[in-house]
């Protein structure tokens, strides 16, 4: 059964729009707002930053738009690579702890990471224009996230704390994607490229670097507060009950 | 063509100017989110007042950014990290120190930091903070005899401040109504300041 001419035209336009949308990409820009742009003195790539039996419990508190379990897993991986023994907990809003790692020896440091979505902006006008222009005009969406990090010792003494904020601006559309893709290809150096997942790597590098620096600072503060006394061994004394 | 131009003009109001900055330029900005009411009060002329939104009960949001005086990379990383949070760190330590001695105590301040210009900035910031709190602050830095200093440099860090403090009191470099606030880093890879107070020959680390 053949469709009338105007319906066939509508179907063609619809298919064209879908095809354009399928081939269109996003350009996401990451901007550190608070804290994350500050430099650090520690090299997070060094595997010996926390080798002297540093035991850490990372507790991730979930927030809107934040996958706490993924964050905890990534932080564990990052700190473990630097020599720390890391266990993780995801604290649910009810206060319950979900699937904690098995803790064999008590942690020396407890890191609480509270993440939240501070701001979200999605321009309805631009979204409409984006659709009307077959994505030639980009739709822009913006998120601002915040992290509050507190590090305490086993007795609950606050050793270090820091707040971070960052913003992601995502532009969706053929025009912005193609234009930036061409500029990335021809002009921008690799470190400045905006298409692809470079923003994720940059943010992860910033956050994990600062987290490592904060833990290092907390460790030194604990030493100073104990008047440089040697840390007690994690080994259980012989003869104690299991 | 005219329609396309109109659409571009309409959409430009929402296009983020930060998207056109390089990564390095974006990292040289210090930004904070403000409500539009607060932003209009802080930046009159740049942010228009929002009476209609206020009347309607709407809450707007403004991202206020300022460019740093010194760009990232101009100073060594540790100096930059310390100096960019100097006010906060020194205020906390000076407030803790002030609570440990009577108001009539004369305060001396010394900073122990590998870079002399940074050490001087730290010391000046601490003196200023103590003076603002109403304490008597001296410009003089108490100095031990050369022989004492030669001995102290051989000691481990856990002992050096305690013994230097005791020695200062015994040799009357610091009197009974005087206190020394010492600010320092104790590890080359840390980016925080520690503080200690020497009062009547006794050294105490600040929390």
Short mmCIF file of C-alpha atoms in Angstrom, two decimals:
data_model
loop_
_atom_site.label_atom_id
_atom_site.label_comp_id
_atom_site.label_asym_id
_atom_site.label_seq_id
_atom_site.Cartn_x
_atom_site.Cartn_y
_atom_site.Cartn_z
CA UNK A 1 0.00 0.00 0.00
CA UNK A 2 1.56 3.25 -1.15
CA UNK A 3 1.56 6.23 1.19
CA UNK A 4 0.39 9.64 0.02
CA UNK A 5 3.14 12.00 -1.12
CA UNK A 6 3.11 14.25 1.98
CA UNK A 7 3.34 11.23 4.32
CA UNK A 8 6.23 9.76 2.36
CA UNK A 9 7.99 13.10 2.62
CA UNK A 10 7.40 13.16 6.39
CA UNK A 11 8.80 9.64 6.74
CA UNK A 12 11.87 10.61 4.71
CA UNK A 13 12.45 13.68 6.84
CA UNK A 14 12.01 11.60 9.98
CA UNK A 15 14.49 8.99 8.77
CA UNK A 16 16.95 11.69 7.81
CA UNK A 17 16.62 13.25 11.26
CA UNK A 18 17.22 9.87 12.91
CA UNK A 19 20.23 9.24 10.66
CA UNK A 20 21.71 12.63 11.52
CA UNK A 21 21.07 12.10 15.22
CA UNK A 22 22.73 8.65 15.04
CA UNK A 23 25.88 10.07 13.53
CA UNK A 24 25.92 13.14 15.78
CA UNK A 25 28.07 13.25 18.83
CA UNK A 26 28.52 15.17 22.04
CA UNK A 27 31.22 17.60 22.95
CA UNK A 28 31.70 17.73 26.71
CA UNK A 29 33.78 20.38 28.40
CA UNK A 30 35.07 19.84 31.94
CA UNK A 31 35.80 22.82 34.11
CA UNK A 32 37.18 22.52 37.64
CA UNK A 33 35.43 25.15 39.76
CA UNK A 34 36.59 24.79 43.34
CA UNK A 35 39.74 23.08 44.59
CA UNK A 36 40.39 20.74 41.71
CA UNK A 37 42.44 23.25 39.71
CA UNK A 38 44.90 23.67 42.57
CA UNK A 39 48.19 21.87 41.99
CA UNK A 40 49.36 18.99 44.15
CA UNK A 41 52.87 18.19 45.37
CA UNK A 42 52.43 14.43 45.25
CA UNK A 43 52.79 12.30 42.15
CA UNK A 44 49.77 9.95 42.17
CA UNK A 45 51.55 7.66 39.72
CA UNK A 46 54.20 6.81 42.33
CA UNK A 47 53.49 3.30 43.65
CA UNK A 48 55.24 3.99 46.96
CA UNK A 49 53.16 6.89 48.30
CA UNK A 50 51.40 4.71 50.87
CA UNK A 51 53.56 1.63 51.11
CA UNK A 52 54.19 1.71 54.87
CA UNK A 53 51.12 -0.42 55.63
CA UNK A 54 48.58 2.38 55.20
CA UNK A 55 45.12 0.92 55.77
CA UNK A 56 42.23 2.99 54.48
CA UNK A 57 38.48 2.63 54.59
CA UNK A 58 36.73 4.61 51.84
CA UNK A 59 33.07 5.36 52.50
CA UNK A 60 31.10 6.73 49.55
CA UNK A 61 27.84 8.53 50.22
CA UNK A 62 25.62 8.57 47.13
CA UNK A 63 23.99 11.68 45.73
CA UNK A 64 21.87 12.66 42.74
CA UNK A 65 23.55 11.69 39.50
CA UNK A 66 26.49 10.07 41.28
CA UNK A 67 27.26 6.36 41.17
CA UNK A 68 28.77 5.87 44.60
CA UNK A 69 29.80 2.28 44.02
CA UNK A 70 31.70 3.19 40.86
CA UNK A 71 33.36 6.10 42.65
CA UNK A 72 34.39 3.86 45.55
CA UNK A 73 35.73 1.21 43.19
CA UNK A 74 37.78 3.74 41.23
CA UNK A 75 39.18 5.36 44.37
CA UNK A 76 40.16 1.95 45.74
CA UNK A 77 41.94 1.13 42.52
CA UNK A 78 43.78 4.46 42.52
CA UNK A 79 44.93 4.30 46.16
CA UNK A 80 45.81 0.61 45.91
CA UNK A 81 48.13 1.39 43.01
CA UNK A 82 49.93 3.81 45.33
CA UNK A 83 50.51 1.12 47.93
CA UNK A 84 47.58 1.53 50.33
CA UNK A 85 45.41 -1.30 51.58
CA UNK A 86 41.92 -0.11 50.78
CA UNK A 87 38.48 -1.33 51.78
CA UNK A 88 35.28 0.33 50.62
CA UNK A 89 31.74 0.89 51.84
CA UNK A 90 28.78 2.41 50.04
CA UNK A 91 26.54 4.19 52.53
CA UNK A 92 22.90 4.17 51.48
CA UNK A 93 20.63 7.15 52.30
CA UNK A 94 19.02 5.10 55.06
CA UNK A 95 22.42 4.97 56.74
CA UNK A 96 22.83 1.30 55.95
CA UNK A 97 26.11 0.12 54.53
CA UNK A 98 25.80 -1.79 51.29
CA UNK A 99 28.12 -4.67 50.60
CA UNK A 100 31.13 -3.65 52.67
CA UNK A 101 34.43 -5.28 51.93
CA UNK A 102 35.64 -7.73 54.51
CA UNK A 103 37.85 -5.86 56.96
CA UNK A 104 40.61 -7.98 58.44
CA UNK A 105 42.51 -5.26 60.27
CA UNK A 106 41.01 -1.98 61.44
CA UNK A 107 41.72 0.97 59.12
CA UNK A 108 44.04 3.77 60.17
CA UNK A 109 42.21 6.31 58.06
CA UNK A 110 38.56 6.65 57.14
CA UNK A 111 37.78 8.67 54.04
CA UNK A 112 34.20 9.91 53.68
CA UNK A 113 33.29 11.06 50.19
CA UNK A 114 29.96 12.83 49.88
CA UNK A 115 28.98 13.71 46.33
CA UNK A 116 26.03 15.72 45.21
CA UNK A 117 24.57 17.38 42.15
CA UNK A 118 24.62 21.10 42.86
CA UNK A 119 23.18 22.45 39.65
CA UNK A 120 21.64 21.12 36.48
CA UNK A 121 20.61 23.25 33.55
CA UNK A 122 19.01 22.06 30.35
CA UNK A 123 17.90 24.79 27.97
CA UNK A 124 14.46 23.90 26.56
CA UNK A 125 14.78 26.59 23.88
CA UNK A 126 18.04 25.16 22.62
CA UNK A 127 16.64 21.64 22.65
CA UNK A 128 13.76 22.77 20.45
CA UNK A 129 16.11 24.64 18.14
CA UNK A 130 18.34 21.59 18.02
CA UNK A 131 15.48 19.39 16.85
CA UNK A 132 14.16 22.01 14.44
CA UNK A 133 17.58 22.49 12.87
CA UNK A 134 18.33 18.75 12.61
CA UNK A 135 20.93 19.18 15.39
CA UNK A 136 22.86 21.83 13.50
CA UNK A 137 22.24 24.11 16.49
CA UNK A 138 23.51 22.33 19.58
CA UNK A 139 21.46 21.43 22.62
CA UNK A 140 23.41 22.36 25.72
CA UNK A 141 23.15 20.65 29.07
CA UNK A 142 25.16 21.56 32.14
CA UNK A 143 25.86 19.83 35.44
CA UNK A 144 27.75 21.07 38.47
CA UNK A 145 28.80 18.42 40.98
CA UNK A 146 30.35 18.84 44.39
CA UNK A 147 32.40 16.49 46.54
CA UNK A 148 33.02 16.89 50.24
CA UNK A 149 35.94 14.81 51.46
CA UNK A 150 36.73 14.22 55.11
CA UNK A 151 39.55 12.08 56.42
CA UNK A 152 39.53 10.91 60.04
CA UNK A 153 41.76 8.63 62.01
CA UNK A 154 40.51 5.43 63.65
CA UNK A 155 39.41 7.41 66.74
CA UNK A 156 37.34 9.83 64.66
CA UNK A 157 39.74 12.80 64.87
CA UNK A 158 39.34 14.96 61.76
CA UNK A 159 42.71 15.07 60.02
CA UNK A 160 41.86 16.71 56.70
CA UNK A 161 38.90 17.96 54.76
CA UNK A 162 38.37 19.57 51.40
CA UNK A 163 35.51 20.58 49.14
CA UNK A 164 35.62 20.27 45.39
CA UNK A 165 33.29 21.43 42.66
CA UNK A 166 33.38 20.86 38.95
CA UNK A 167 31.14 21.48 36.01
CA UNK A 168 30.46 19.61 32.81
CA UNK A 169 28.94 21.33 29.81
CA UNK A 170 27.68 18.95 27.17
CA UNK A 171 26.81 20.21 23.69
CA UNK A 172 24.88 17.84 21.50
CA UNK A 173 24.55 18.36 17.77
CA UNK A 174 25.98 17.70 14.37
CA UNK A 175 27.28 21.24 13.91
CA UNK A 176 29.21 21.52 17.14
CA UNK A 177 30.48 17.96 16.95
CA UNK A 178 31.65 18.18 13.34
CA UNK A 179 33.23 21.59 13.85
CA UNK A 180 35.10 20.52 16.97
CA UNK A 181 36.04 17.23 15.37
CA UNK A 182 37.68 19.09 12.48
CA UNK A 183 39.42 21.53 14.84
CA UNK A 184 40.62 18.62 17.00
CA UNK A 185 41.93 16.86 13.92
CA UNK A 186 43.69 19.82 12.35
CA UNK A 187 44.51 22.42 14.99
CA UNK A 188 44.20 21.39 18.64
CA UNK A 189 47.00 19.45 20.31
CA UNK A 190 45.91 16.12 21.80
CA UNK A 191 45.85 17.52 25.34
CA UNK A 192 43.35 20.21 24.29
CA UNK A 193 40.94 18.03 22.31
CA UNK A 194 37.29 18.20 23.36
CA UNK A 195 35.66 15.38 21.39
CA UNK A 196 35.79 11.93 22.95
CA UNK A 197 36.13 10.95 26.61
CA UNK A 198 39.14 13.12 27.48
CA UNK A 199 37.05 15.10 29.98
CA UNK A 200 36.45 11.96 32.06
CA UNK A 201 40.16 11.20 32.24
CA UNK A 202 40.96 14.79 33.15
CA UNK A 203 38.39 14.90 35.95
CA UNK A 204 39.42 11.50 37.28
CA UNK A 205 43.07 12.57 37.27
CA UNK A 206 42.20 15.73 39.21
CA UNK A 207 39.95 14.07 41.77
CA UNK A 208 42.18 11.07 42.43
CA UNK A 209 45.27 13.25 42.60
CA UNK A 210 43.72 15.52 45.19
CA UNK A 211 42.37 12.57 47.12
CA UNK A 212 45.83 11.05 47.29
CA UNK A 213 47.31 14.39 48.35
CA UNK A 214 44.66 14.80 51.03
CA UNK A 215 45.32 11.30 52.36
CA UNK A 216 49.04 12.00 52.40
CA UNK A 217 48.45 15.25 54.28
CA UNK A 218 46.22 13.41 56.75
CA UNK A 219 48.90 10.81 57.28
CA UNK A 220 51.52 13.44 58.03
CA UNK A 221 49.11 15.29 60.34
CA UNK A 222 48.46 12.06 62.25
CA UNK A 223 52.21 11.62 62.69
CA UNK A 224 52.59 15.17 63.97
CA UNK A 225 49.63 14.84 66.33
CA UNK A 226 51.25 11.69 67.76
CA UNK A 227 54.52 13.62 68.21
CA UNK A 228 56.17 11.51 65.50
CA UNK A 229 55.68 8.33 67.52
CA UNK A 230 56.03 5.17 65.40
CA UNK A 231 52.69 3.81 64.24
CA UNK A 232 51.47 0.69 66.04
CA UNK A 233 51.82 -2.47 64.01
CA UNK A 234 48.70 -3.83 62.33
CA UNK A 235 49.70 -7.37 63.27
CA UNK A 236 47.58 -8.94 65.97
CA UNK A 237 49.55 -9.80 69.10
CA UNK A 238 50.25 -13.48 69.43
CA UNK A 239 47.94 -15.45 71.65
CA UNK A 240 44.88 -13.25 71.20
CA UNK A 241 41.58 -14.80 70.32
CA UNK A 242 40.54 -14.56 66.67
CA UNK B 1 19.53 32.07 5.59
CA UNK B 2 17.88 34.80 7.61
CA UNK B 3 16.04 32.19 9.62
CA UNK B 4 19.29 30.37 10.39
CA UNK B 5 20.88 33.60 11.55
CA UNK B 6 17.91 34.30 13.78
CA UNK B 7 18.13 30.82 15.31
CA UNK B 8 21.85 31.27 15.93
CA UNK B 9 21.23 34.66 17.52
CA UNK B 10 18.52 33.19 19.74
CA UNK B 11 20.66 30.29 20.81
CA UNK B 12 23.76 32.35 21.48
CA UNK B 13 22.30 33.56 24.78
CA UNK B 14 22.75 30.07 26.16
CA UNK B 15 26.12 29.24 24.61
CA UNK B 16 28.78 28.98 27.27
CA UNK B 17 31.70 31.32 26.64
CA UNK B 18 33.93 29.03 28.71
CA UNK B 19 33.60 26.43 25.97
CA UNK B 20 35.82 28.63 23.80
CA UNK B 21 38.61 28.82 26.36
CA UNK B 22 41.53 26.42 26.37
CA UNK B 23 41.95 23.93 29.21
CA UNK B 24 44.76 26.01 30.66
CA UNK B 25 42.59 29.13 30.58
CA UNK B 26 39.71 27.30 32.28
CA UNK B 27 42.05 26.11 35.02
CA UNK B 28 43.17 29.66 35.71
CA UNK B 29 39.68 30.65 36.79
CA UNK B 30 38.35 30.58 40.31
CA UNK B 31 34.59 30.18 40.09
CA UNK B 32 31.64 29.97 42.41
CA UNK B 33 27.91 29.60 41.98
CA UNK B 34 25.78 32.43 43.33
CA UNK B 35 22.06 33.06 43.39
CA UNK B 36 21.13 35.78 40.90
CA UNK B 37 20.07 38.06 43.76
CA UNK B 38 23.49 37.73 45.40
CA UNK B 39 25.28 38.03 42.07
CA UNK B 40 23.42 41.25 41.24
CA UNK B 41 24.43 42.67 44.62
CA UNK B 42 28.08 41.69 44.24
CA UNK B 43 28.49 42.60 40.60
CA UNK B 44 26.17 45.56 39.95
CA UNK B 45 26.15 46.58 36.32
CA UNK B 46 27.38 43.18 35.16
CA UNK B 47 24.49 41.10 36.51
CA UNK B 48 21.07 42.71 36.12
CA UNK B 49 18.77 42.65 39.15
CA UNK B 50 16.08 39.96 38.85
CA UNK B 51 12.86 41.57 40.14
CA UNK B 52 10.48 39.56 37.98
CA UNK B 53 11.97 36.24 38.98
CA UNK B 54 12.03 37.24 42.62
CA UNK B 55 8.38 38.22 42.51
CA UNK B 56 7.54 34.95 40.84
CA UNK B 57 9.49 33.07 43.48
CA UNK B 58 11.99 31.76 40.97
CA UNK B 59 15.59 31.23 41.94
CA UNK B 60 18.22 31.91 39.32
CA UNK B 61 21.82 30.94 39.33
CA UNK B 62 24.99 32.73 38.22
CA UNK B 63 28.46 31.32 37.78
CA UNK B 64 30.92 34.03 38.81
CA UNK B 65 34.51 33.50 37.73
CA UNK B 66 37.65 35.53 38.26
CA UNK B 67 41.05 35.04 36.68
CA UNK B 68 43.93 34.27 38.99
CA UNK B 69 46.77 36.74 39.33
CA UNK B 70 49.37 34.04 38.83
CA UNK B 71 48.74 31.34 36.27
CA UNK B 72 49.07 27.67 37.06
CA UNK B 73 52.67 26.60 36.68
CA UNK B 74 54.24 29.97 37.42
CA UNK B 75 55.14 28.87 40.95
CA UNK B 76 56.25 25.44 42.16
CA UNK B 77 53.26 23.17 42.87
CA UNK B 78 53.76 22.98 46.63
CA UNK B 79 54.23 26.75 46.99
CA UNK B 80 51.11 27.34 44.92
CA UNK B 81 49.07 24.85 46.96
CA UNK B 82 50.22 26.38 50.26
CA UNK B 83 49.81 29.99 49.16
CA UNK B 84 46.41 29.52 47.56
CA UNK B 85 45.02 28.34 50.89
CA UNK B 86 47.31 30.42 53.11
CA UNK B 87 44.61 32.58 54.64
CA UNK B 88 42.46 29.61 55.70
CA UNK B 89 45.34 27.55 57.05
CA UNK B 90 47.05 30.38 58.93
CA UNK B 91 43.78 31.65 60.43
CA UNK B 92 42.94 28.20 61.83
CA UNK B 93 46.40 27.76 63.32
CA UNK B 94 46.63 31.30 64.71
CA UNK B 95 43.21 30.95 66.34
CA UNK B 96 44.24 27.67 67.97
CA UNK B 97 47.51 29.22 69.14
CA UNK B 98 45.78 32.30 70.53
CA UNK B 99 43.62 30.12 72.75
CA UNK B 100 46.68 28.55 74.38
CA UNK B 101 48.17 31.65 76.00
CA UNK B 102 46.87 34.61 78.02
CA UNK B 103 45.88 37.75 76.13
CA UNK B 104 48.88 39.62 77.59
CA UNK B 105 51.39 37.25 75.97
CA UNK B 106 53.80 38.77 73.47
CA UNK B 107 53.79 36.60 70.35
CA UNK B 108 56.74 35.89 68.09
CA UNK B 109 56.19 34.11 64.81
CA UNK B 110 58.60 32.08 62.73
CA UNK B 111 57.95 29.95 59.64
CA UNK B 112 60.06 26.97 58.60
CA UNK B 113 59.66 26.41 54.89
CA UNK B 114 62.24 25.53 52.22
CA UNK B 115 61.58 28.68 50.19
CA UNK B 116 62.48 31.87 52.05
CA UNK B 117 60.02 34.18 50.21
CA UNK B 118 57.17 31.76 50.95
CA UNK B 119 58.30 31.42 54.57
CA UNK B 120 58.18 35.19 54.92
CA UNK B 121 54.65 35.30 53.48
CA UNK B 122 53.52 32.63 55.93
CA UNK B 123 55.05 34.47 58.89
CA UNK B 124 53.56 37.83 57.87
CA UNK B 125 50.12 36.24 57.43
CA UNK B 126 50.30 34.72 60.91
CA UNK B 127 51.49 37.96 62.54
CA UNK B 128 48.69 39.87 60.84
CA UNK B 129 46.08 37.36 61.96
CA UNK B 130 47.28 37.44 65.57
CA UNK B 131 47.36 41.25 65.56
CA UNK B 132 43.83 41.33 64.15
CA UNK B 133 42.73 39.15 67.07
CA UNK B 134 44.07 41.78 69.49
CA UNK B 135 47.27 40.02 70.56
CA UNK B 136 50.60 41.74 71.12
CA UNK B 137 52.80 40.69 68.23
CA UNK B 138 56.52 41.22 67.88
CA UNK B 139 58.43 41.60 64.62
CA UNK B 140 61.51 40.08 66.25
CA UNK B 141 62.29 36.46 65.47
CA UNK B 142 63.88 34.79 68.50
CA UNK B 143 67.24 33.32 67.53
CA UNK B 144 69.28 30.79 69.44
CA UNK B 145 73.06 30.92 69.69
CA UNK B 146 75.05 29.47 66.79
CA UNK B 147 76.21 26.52 68.90
CA UNK B 148 72.63 25.60 69.77
CA UNK B 149 71.58 25.80 66.14
CA UNK B 150 74.50 23.64 65.05
CA UNK B 151 73.41 20.99 67.55
CA UNK B 152 69.70 21.25 66.69
CA UNK B 153 70.22 20.57 62.99
CA UNK B 154 71.60 17.14 63.89
CA UNK B 155 68.41 16.14 65.72
CA UNK B 156 65.46 14.24 64.24
CA UNK B 157 62.35 16.27 63.50
CA UNK B 158 60.49 14.67 66.39
CA UNK B 159 62.92 16.27 68.85
CA UNK B 160 64.15 19.45 67.26
CA UNK B 161 61.21 21.75 68.06
CA UNK B 162 60.83 20.47 71.63
CA UNK B 163 64.50 20.92 72.44
CA UNK B 164 64.76 24.27 70.66
CA UNK B 165 61.79 25.49 72.69
CA UNK B 166 63.24 24.34 75.98
CA UNK B 167 66.60 25.87 75.09
CA UNK B 168 64.96 29.20 74.14
CA UNK B 169 63.37 29.41 77.58
CA UNK B 170 66.51 28.40 79.48
CA UNK B 171 68.69 30.91 77.63
CA UNK B 172 66.00 33.60 78.04
CA UNK B 173 65.61 34.08 74.31
CA UNK B 174 61.91 33.75 75.12
CA UNK B 175 60.66 35.19 78.39
CA UNK B 176 57.85 33.81 80.58
CA UNK B 177 55.35 36.24 79.04
CA UNK B 178 56.41 35.48 75.49
CA UNK B 179 55.34 32.73 73.13
CA UNK B 180 56.56 31.54 69.76
CA UNK B 181 54.17 30.37 67.09
CA UNK B 182 56.05 28.14 64.67
CA UNK B 183 54.52 27.28 61.29
CA UNK B 184 56.10 24.66 59.12
CA UNK B 185 55.83 21.71 56.78
CA UNK B 186 57.41 18.50 58.04
CA UNK B 187 57.31 16.46 54.83
CA UNK B 188 58.44 17.55 51.37
CA UNK B 189 55.34 16.06 49.69
CA UNK B 190 52.65 17.61 51.88
CA UNK B 191 50.68 20.74 51.06
CA UNK B 192 49.49 21.71 54.53
CA UNK B 193 51.00 23.77 57.29
CA UNK B 194 51.50 22.53 60.82
CA UNK B 195 51.73 24.76 63.82
CA UNK B 196 53.29 24.54 67.22
CA UNK B 197 53.48 26.85 70.20
CA UNK B 198 56.47 27.31 72.48
CA UNK B 199 55.31 28.69 75.81
CA UNK B 200 57.44 28.71 78.99
CA UNK B 201 59.81 26.14 77.56
CA UNK B 202 57.13 23.68 76.52
CA UNK B 203 56.45 22.87 72.87
CA UNK B 204 52.92 21.85 71.88
CA UNK B 205 51.68 20.93 68.41
CA UNK B 206 48.46 22.59 67.35
CA UNK B 207 45.52 20.39 66.33
#
